mmCIF file of C-alpha atoms and ligand atoms in Angstrom:
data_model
loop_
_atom_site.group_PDB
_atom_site.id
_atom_site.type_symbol
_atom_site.label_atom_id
_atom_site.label_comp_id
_atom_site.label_asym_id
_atom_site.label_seq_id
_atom_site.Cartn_x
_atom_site.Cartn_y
_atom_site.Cartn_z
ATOM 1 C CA UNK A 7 8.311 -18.694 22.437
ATOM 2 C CA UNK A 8 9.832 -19.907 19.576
ATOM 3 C CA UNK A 9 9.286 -23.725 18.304
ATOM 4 C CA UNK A 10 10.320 -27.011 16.105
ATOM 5 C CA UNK A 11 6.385 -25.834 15.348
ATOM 6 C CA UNK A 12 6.420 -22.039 14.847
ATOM 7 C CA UNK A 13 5.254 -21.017 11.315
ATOM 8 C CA UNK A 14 7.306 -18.507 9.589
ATOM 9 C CA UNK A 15 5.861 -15.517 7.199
ATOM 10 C CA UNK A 16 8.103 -12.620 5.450
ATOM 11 C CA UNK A 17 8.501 -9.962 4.284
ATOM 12 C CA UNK A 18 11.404 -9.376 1.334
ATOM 13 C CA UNK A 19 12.505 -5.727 -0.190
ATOM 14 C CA UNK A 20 15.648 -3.941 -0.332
ATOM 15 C CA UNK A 21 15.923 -1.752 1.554
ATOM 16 C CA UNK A 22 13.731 -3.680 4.391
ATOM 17 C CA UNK A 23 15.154 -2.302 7.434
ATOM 18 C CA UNK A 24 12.909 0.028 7.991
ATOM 19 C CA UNK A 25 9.608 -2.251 7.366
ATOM 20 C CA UNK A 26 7.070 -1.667 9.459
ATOM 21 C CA UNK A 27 5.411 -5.341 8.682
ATOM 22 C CA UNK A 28 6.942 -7.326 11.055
ATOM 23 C CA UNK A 29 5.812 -4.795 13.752
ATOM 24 C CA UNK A 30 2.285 -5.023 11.954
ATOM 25 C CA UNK A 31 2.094 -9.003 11.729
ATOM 26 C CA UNK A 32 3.456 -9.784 14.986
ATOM 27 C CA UNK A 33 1.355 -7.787 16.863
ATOM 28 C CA UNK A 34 -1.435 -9.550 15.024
ATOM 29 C CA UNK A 35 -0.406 -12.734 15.364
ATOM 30 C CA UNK A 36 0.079 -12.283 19.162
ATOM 31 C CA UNK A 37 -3.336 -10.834 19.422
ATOM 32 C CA UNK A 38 -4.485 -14.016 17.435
ATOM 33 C CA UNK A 39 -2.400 -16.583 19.536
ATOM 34 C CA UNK A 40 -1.034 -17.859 17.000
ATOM 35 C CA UNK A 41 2.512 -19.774 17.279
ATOM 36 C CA UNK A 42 3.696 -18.012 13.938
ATOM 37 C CA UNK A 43 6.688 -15.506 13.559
ATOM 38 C CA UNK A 44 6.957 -12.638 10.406
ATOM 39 C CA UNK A 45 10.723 -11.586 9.823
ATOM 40 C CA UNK A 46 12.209 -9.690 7.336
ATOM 41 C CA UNK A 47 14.674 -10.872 4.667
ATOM 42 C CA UNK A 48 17.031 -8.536 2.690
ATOM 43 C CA UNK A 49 17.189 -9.508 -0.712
ATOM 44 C CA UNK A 50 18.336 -7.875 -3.492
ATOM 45 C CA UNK A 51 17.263 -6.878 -7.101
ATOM 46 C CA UNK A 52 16.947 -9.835 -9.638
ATOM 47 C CA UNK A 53 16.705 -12.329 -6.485
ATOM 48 C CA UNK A 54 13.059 -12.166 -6.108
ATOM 49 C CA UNK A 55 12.446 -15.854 -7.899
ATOM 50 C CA UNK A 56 15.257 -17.660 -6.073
ATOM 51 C CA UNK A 57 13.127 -16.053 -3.120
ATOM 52 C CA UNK A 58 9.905 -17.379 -3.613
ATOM 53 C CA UNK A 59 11.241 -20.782 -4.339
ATOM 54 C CA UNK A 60 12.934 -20.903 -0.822
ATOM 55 C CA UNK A 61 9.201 -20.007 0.341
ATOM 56 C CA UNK A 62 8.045 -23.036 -1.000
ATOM 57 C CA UNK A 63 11.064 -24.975 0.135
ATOM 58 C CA UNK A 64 10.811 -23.953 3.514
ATOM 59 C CA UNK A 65 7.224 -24.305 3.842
ATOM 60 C CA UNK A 66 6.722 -20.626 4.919
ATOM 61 C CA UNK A 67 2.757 -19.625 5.378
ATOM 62 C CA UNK A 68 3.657 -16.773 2.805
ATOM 63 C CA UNK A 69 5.574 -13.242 1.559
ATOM 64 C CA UNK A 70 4.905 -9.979 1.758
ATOM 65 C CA UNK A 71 6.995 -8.441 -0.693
ATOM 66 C CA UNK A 72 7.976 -4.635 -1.347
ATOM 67 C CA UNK A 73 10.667 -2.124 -3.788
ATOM 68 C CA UNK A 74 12.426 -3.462 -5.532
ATOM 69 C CA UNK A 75 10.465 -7.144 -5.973
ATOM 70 C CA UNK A 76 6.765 -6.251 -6.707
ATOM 71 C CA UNK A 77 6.485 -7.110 -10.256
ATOM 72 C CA UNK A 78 9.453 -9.895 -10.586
ATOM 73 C CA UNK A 79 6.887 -11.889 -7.814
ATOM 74 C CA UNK A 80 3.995 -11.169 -10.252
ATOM 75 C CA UNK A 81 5.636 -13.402 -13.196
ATOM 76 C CA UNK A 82 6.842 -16.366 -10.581
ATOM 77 C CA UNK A 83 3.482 -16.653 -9.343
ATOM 78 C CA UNK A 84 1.806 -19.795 -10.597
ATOM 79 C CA UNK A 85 -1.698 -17.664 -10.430
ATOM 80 C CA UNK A 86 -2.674 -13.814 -9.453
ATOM 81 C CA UNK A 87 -5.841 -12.544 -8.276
ATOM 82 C CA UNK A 88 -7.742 -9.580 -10.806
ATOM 83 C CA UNK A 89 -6.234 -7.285 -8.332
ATOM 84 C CA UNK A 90 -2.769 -8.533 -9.032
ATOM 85 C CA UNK A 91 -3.317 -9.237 -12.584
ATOM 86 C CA UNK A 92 -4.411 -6.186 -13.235
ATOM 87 C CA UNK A 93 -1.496 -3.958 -12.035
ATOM 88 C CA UNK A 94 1.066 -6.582 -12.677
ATOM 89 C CA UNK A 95 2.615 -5.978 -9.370
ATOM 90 C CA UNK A 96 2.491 -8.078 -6.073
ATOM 91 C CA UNK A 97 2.701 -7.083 -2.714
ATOM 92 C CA UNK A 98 1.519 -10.796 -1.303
ATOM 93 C CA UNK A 99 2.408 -14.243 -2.021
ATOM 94 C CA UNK A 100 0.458 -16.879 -0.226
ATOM 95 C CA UNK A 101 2.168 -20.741 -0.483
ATOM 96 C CA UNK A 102 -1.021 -22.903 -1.593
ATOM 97 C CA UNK A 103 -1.415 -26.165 -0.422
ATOM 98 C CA UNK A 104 1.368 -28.348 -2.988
ATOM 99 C CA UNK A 105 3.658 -26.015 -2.955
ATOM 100 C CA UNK A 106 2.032 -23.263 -5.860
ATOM 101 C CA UNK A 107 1.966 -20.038 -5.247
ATOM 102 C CA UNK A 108 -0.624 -16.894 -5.621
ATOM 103 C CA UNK A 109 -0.095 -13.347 -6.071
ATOM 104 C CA UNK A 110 -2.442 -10.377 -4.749
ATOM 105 C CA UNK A 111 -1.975 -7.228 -4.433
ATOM 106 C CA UNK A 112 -3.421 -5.390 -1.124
ATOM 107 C CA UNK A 113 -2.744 -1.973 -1.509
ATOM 108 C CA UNK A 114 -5.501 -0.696 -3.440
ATOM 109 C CA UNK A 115 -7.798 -2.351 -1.029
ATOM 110 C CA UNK A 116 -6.296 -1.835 1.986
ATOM 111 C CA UNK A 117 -6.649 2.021 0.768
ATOM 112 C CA UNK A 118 -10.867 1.608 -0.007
ATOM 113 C CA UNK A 119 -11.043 0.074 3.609
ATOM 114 C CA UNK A 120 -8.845 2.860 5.096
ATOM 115 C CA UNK A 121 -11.328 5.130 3.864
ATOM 116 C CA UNK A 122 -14.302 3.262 4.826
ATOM 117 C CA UNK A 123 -12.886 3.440 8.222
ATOM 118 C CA UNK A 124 -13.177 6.945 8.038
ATOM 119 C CA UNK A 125 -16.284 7.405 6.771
ATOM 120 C CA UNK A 126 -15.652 7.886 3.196
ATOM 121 C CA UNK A 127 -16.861 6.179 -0.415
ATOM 122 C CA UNK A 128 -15.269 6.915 -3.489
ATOM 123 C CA UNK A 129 -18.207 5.526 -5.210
ATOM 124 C CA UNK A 130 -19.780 8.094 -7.858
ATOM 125 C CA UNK A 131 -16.960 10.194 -6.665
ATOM 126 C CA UNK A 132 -14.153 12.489 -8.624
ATOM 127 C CA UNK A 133 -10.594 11.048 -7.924
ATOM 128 C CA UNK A 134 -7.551 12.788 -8.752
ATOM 129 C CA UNK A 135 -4.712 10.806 -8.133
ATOM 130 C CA UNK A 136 -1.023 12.995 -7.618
ATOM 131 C CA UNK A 137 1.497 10.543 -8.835
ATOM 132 C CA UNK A 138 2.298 7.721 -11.362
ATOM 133 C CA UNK A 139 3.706 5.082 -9.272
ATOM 134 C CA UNK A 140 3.118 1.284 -7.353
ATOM 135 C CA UNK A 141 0.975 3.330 -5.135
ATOM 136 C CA UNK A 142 -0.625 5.223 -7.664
ATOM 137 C CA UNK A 143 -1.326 2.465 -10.051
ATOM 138 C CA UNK A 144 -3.285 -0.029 -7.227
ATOM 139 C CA UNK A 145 -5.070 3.067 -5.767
ATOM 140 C CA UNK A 146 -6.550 4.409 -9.167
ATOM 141 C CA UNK A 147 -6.837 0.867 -10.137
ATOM 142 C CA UNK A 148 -9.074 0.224 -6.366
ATOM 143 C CA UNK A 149 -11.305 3.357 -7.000
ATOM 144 C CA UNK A 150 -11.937 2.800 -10.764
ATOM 145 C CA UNK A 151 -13.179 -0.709 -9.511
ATOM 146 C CA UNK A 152 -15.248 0.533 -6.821
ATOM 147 C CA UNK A 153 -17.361 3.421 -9.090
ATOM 148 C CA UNK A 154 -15.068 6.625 -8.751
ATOM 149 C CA UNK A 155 -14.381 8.622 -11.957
ATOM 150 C CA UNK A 156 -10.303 8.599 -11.856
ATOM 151 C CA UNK A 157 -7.547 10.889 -13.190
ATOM 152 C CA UNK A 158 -3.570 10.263 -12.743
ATOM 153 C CA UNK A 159 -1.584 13.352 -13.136
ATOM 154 C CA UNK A 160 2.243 13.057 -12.631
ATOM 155 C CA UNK A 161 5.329 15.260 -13.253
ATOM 156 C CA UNK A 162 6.135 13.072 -16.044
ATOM 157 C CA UNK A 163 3.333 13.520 -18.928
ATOM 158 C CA UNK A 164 4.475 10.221 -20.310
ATOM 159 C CA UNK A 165 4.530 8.125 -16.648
ATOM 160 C CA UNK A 166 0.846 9.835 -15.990
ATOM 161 C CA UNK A 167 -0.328 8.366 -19.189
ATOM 162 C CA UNK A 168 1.256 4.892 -19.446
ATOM 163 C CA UNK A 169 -0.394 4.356 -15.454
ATOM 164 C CA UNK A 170 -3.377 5.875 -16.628
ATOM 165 C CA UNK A 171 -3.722 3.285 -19.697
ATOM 166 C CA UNK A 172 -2.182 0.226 -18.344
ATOM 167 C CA UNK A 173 -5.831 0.834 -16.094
ATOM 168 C CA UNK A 174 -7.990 2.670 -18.107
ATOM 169 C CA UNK A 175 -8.281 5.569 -16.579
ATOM 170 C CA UNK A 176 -7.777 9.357 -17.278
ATOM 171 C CA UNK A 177 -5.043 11.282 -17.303
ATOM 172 C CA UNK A 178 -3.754 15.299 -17.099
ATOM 173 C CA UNK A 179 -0.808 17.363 -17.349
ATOM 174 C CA UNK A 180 0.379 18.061 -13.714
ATOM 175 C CA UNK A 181 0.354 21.533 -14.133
ATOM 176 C CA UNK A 182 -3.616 21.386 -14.354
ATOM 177 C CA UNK A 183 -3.735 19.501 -11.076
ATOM 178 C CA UNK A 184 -4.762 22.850 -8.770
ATOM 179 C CA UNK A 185 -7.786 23.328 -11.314
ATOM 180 C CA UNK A 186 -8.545 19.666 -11.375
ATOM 181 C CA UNK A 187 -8.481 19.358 -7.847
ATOM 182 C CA UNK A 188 -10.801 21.921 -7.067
ATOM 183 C CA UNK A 189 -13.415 20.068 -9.252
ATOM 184 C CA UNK A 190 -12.240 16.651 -7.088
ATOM 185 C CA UNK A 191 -14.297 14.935 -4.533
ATOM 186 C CA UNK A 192 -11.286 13.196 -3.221
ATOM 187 C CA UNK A 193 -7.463 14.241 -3.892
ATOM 188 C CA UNK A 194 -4.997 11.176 -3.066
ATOM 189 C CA UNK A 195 -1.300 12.581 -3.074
ATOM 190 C CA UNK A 196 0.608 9.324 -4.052
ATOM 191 C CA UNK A 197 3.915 11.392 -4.191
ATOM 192 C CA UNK A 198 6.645 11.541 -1.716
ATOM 193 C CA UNK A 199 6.055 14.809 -1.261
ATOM 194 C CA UNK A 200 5.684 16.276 2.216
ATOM 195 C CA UNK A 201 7.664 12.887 3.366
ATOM 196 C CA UNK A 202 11.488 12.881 1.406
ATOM 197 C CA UNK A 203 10.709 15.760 -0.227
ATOM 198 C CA UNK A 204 9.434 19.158 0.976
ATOM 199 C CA UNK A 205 6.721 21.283 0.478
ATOM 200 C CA UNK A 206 3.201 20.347 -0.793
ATOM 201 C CA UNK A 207 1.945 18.442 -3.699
ATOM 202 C CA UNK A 208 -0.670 20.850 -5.031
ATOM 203 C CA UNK A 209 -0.618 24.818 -3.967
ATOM 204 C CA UNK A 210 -1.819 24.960 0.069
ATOM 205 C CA UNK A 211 -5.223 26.566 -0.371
ATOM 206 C CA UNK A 212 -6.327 23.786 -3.000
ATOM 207 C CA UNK A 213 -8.949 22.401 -1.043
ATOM 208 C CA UNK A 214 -12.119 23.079 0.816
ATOM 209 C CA UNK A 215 -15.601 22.212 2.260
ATOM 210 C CA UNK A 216 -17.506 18.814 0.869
ATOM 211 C CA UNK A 217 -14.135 17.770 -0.406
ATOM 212 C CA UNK A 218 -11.405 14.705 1.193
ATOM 213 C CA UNK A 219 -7.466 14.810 1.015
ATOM 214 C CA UNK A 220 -6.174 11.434 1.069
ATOM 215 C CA UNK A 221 -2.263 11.633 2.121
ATOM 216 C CA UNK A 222 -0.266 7.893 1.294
ATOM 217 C CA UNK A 223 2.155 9.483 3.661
ATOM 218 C CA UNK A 224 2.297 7.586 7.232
ATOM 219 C CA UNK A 225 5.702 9.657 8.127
ATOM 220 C CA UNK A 226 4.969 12.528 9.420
ATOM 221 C CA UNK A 227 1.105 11.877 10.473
ATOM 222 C CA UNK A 228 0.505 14.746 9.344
ATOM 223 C CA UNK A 229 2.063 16.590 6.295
ATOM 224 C CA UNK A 230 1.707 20.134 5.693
ATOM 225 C CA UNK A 231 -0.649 19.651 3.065
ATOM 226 C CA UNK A 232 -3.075 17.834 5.327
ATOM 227 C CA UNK A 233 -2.623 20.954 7.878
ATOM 228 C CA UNK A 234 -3.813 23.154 4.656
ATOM 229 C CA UNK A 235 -6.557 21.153 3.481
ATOM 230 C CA UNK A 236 -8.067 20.670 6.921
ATOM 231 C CA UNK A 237 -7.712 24.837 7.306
ATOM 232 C CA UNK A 238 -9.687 25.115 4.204
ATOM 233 C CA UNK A 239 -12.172 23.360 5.538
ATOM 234 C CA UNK A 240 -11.334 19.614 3.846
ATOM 235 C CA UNK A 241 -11.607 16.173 5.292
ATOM 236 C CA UNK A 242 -8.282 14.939 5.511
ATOM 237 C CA UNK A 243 -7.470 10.950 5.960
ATOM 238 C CA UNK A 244 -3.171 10.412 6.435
ATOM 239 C CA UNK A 245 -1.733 6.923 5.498
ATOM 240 C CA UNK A 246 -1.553 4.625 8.439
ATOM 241 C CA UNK A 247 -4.979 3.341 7.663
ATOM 242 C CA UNK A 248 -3.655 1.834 4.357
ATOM 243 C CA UNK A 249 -0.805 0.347 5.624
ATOM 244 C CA UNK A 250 -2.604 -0.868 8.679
ATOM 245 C CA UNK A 251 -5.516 -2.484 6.394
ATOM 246 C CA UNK A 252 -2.826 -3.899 3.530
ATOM 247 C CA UNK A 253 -1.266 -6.003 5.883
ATOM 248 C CA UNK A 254 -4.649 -6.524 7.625
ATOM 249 C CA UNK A 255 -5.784 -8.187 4.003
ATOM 250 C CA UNK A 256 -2.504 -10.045 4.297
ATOM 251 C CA UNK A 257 -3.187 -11.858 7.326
ATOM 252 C CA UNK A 258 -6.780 -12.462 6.840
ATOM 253 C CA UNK A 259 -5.471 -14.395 3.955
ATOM 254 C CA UNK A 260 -3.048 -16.479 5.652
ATOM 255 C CA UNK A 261 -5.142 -17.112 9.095
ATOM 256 C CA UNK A 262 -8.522 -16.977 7.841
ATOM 257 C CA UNK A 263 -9.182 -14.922 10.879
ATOM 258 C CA UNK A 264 -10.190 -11.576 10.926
ATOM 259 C CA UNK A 265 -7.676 -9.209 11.699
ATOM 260 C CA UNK A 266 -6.934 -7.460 14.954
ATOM 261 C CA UNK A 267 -6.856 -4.124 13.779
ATOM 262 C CA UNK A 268 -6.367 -2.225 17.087
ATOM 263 C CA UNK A 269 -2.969 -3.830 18.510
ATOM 264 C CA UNK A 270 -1.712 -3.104 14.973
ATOM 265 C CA UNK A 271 -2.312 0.319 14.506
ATOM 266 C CA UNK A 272 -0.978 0.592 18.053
ATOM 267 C CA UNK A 273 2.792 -1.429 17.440
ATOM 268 C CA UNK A 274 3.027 0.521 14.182
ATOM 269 C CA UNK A 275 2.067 4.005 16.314
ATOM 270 C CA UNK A 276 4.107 3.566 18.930
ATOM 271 C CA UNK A 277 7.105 2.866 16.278
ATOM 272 C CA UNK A 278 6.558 5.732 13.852
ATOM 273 C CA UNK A 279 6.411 7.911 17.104
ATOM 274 C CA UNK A 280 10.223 6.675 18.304
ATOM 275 C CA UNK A 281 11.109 7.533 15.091
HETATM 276 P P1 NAP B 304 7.076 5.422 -6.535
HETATM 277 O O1 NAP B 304 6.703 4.179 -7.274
HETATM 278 O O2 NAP B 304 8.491 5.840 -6.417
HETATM 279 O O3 NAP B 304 6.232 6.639 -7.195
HETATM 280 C C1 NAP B 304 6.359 7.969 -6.720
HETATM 281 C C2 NAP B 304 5.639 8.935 -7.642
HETATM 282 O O4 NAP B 304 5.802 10.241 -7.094
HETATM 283 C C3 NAP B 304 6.196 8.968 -9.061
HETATM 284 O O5 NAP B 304 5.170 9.295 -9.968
HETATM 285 C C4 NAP B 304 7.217 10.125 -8.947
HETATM 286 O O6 NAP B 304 7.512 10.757 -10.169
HETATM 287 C C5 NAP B 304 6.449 11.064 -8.081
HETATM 288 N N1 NAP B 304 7.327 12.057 -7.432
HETATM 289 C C6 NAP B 304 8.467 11.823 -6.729
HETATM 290 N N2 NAP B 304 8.983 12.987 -6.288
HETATM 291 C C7 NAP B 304 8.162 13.966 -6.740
HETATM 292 C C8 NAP B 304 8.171 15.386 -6.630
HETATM 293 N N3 NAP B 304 9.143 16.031 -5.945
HETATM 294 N N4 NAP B 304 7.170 16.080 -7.219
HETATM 295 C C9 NAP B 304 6.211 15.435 -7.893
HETATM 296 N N5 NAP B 304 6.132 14.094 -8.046
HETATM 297 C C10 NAP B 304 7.102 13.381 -7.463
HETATM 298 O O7 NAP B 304 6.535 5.343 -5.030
HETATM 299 P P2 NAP B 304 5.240 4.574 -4.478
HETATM 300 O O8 NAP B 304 5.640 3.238 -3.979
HETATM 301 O O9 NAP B 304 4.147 4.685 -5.487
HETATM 302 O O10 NAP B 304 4.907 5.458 -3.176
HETATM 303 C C11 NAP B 304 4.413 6.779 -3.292
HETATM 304 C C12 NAP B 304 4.090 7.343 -1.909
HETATM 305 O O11 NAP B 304 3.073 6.557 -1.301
HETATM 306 C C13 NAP B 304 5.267 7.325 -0.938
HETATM 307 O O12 NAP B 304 5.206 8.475 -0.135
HETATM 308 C C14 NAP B 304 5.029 6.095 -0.095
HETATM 309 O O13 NAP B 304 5.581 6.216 1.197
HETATM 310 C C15 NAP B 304 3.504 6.096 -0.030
HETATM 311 N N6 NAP B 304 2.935 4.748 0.174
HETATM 312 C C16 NAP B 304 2.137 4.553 1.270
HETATM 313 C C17 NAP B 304 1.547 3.326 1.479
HETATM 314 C C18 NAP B 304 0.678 3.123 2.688
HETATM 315 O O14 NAP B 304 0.361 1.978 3.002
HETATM 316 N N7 NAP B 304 0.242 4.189 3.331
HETATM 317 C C19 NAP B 304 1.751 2.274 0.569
HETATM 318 C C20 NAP B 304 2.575 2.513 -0.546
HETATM 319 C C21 NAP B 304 3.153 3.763 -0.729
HETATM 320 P P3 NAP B 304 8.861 10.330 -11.009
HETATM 321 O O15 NAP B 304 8.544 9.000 -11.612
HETATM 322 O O16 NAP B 304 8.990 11.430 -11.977
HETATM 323 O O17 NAP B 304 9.984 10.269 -10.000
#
């Protein structure tokens, strides 16, 4: 039930219809029985400011925020965490005590705990990252952090290299990726392909034994190049677990609990399965 004493969190984006977050925090909330509600607010580009202010105004618990608002949060922010700093780009606002607000960024550790979930340290390791986005950036950014030796390749020569030295990291033309990911320990395909568009990121037989395919993608669960890197004898790890553990970081943050991991996989499951 709803109260004068329910505590609101959100999430704003444009498009935000099709967020699974409020799926993700309710379901954790409820587990926690906590009298807090998570909605989602439409709000469009350039509006992200005004937003945050109305956070503060409204005394919300905090934001998650997504496309097209990550970076216009990072400058409103009164502070950011290294994470946050470091990428320029925030995916959660948390209203401090006074009324000031911080900035983190979850992704890139939401993706290390995804794969410590399934068994899997990128320490010492060879990461090729497919892709020069948001994703991209906190997830070469998370396993440069944690030990791995990181390269971005991207379609774009020029987007691979601006990510890659905005983090200091490698970078390679994309047409080297099959050769480069045959000498990978872990592959992470931070493209849309498989999801929007079709086909695979890297030719199917890339992959084999003693090697892990990380797929961003939590739409299909699994994408055709998982299918062809688990024939060739590859570990394969599909996205859920990173969005599951980003928002898992976001509501440790605001509770101070730990978070209930199992009825939020399930709620964001069962809604990725009606879809
Ligand atoms: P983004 O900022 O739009 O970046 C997408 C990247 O993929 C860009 O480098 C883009 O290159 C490249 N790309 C797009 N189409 C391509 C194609 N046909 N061939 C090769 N490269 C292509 O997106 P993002 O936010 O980083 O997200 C990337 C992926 O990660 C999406 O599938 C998203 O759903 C997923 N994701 C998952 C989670 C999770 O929690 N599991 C979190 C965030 C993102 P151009 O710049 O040349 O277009």
């Amino acid at each position: 039930m709803i109260s004068a004493a329910t505590r609101v969190a959100a999430v704003i984006g444009d498009p935000v219809r099709h967020s699974l977050s409020p799926l993700l925090h309710n379901a954790a909330y409820r587990a926690l029985g906590l009298d807090w509600v998570y909605v989602a607010f439409e709000v469009p580009a350039g509006r992200a400011p005004a937003a945050l202010d109305a956070a503060v105004a409204l005394g919300l618990v905090g934001l998650s925020v997504t496309m097209p608002h990550k970076a216009d949060a990072a400058r409103r922010c009164d502070v950011l965490t290294p994470e946050a700093a470091r990428l320029a780009s925030v995916n959660t606002v948390t209203v401090l005590p006074g009324g000031r607000l911080e900035g983190d960024s979850t992704d890139g550790e939401g993706f290390l705990r995804s794969l410590r979930e399934a068994g899997h340290d990128v320490a010492g390791g060879r990461v090729l990252v497919l892709g020069a986005g948001g994703a991209a950036r906190a997830v070469a950014a998370a396993c440069e952090q944690a030990g791995a030796a990181v390269t971005i390749t991207a379609r774009r020569a020029a987007a691979a290299r601006a990510a890659a030295a905005a983090i200091g990291v490698d970078d390679a033309p994309w047409e080297a990726r099959p050769g480069l990911a045959a000498a990978a320990t872990f592959v992470v395909n931070a493209t849309p392909v498989g999801m929007s568009e079709p086909g695979t990121p890297l030719p199917p037989d890339s992959l084999g034994a003693g090697q892990v395919y990380v797929e961003l993608i939590y739409h299909p669960a699994e994408t055709a190049m998982m299918a062809a890197a688990a024939a060739g004898g590859a570990k394969v790890v599909g996205g859920l677990g990173m969005l599951v553990h980003q928002a898992a970081l976001q509501v440790e943050r605001w509770t101070g609990a730990s978070a209930p991991l199992d009825p939020m996989r399930e709620a964001a499951t069962r809604a990725l399965a009606a879809r």
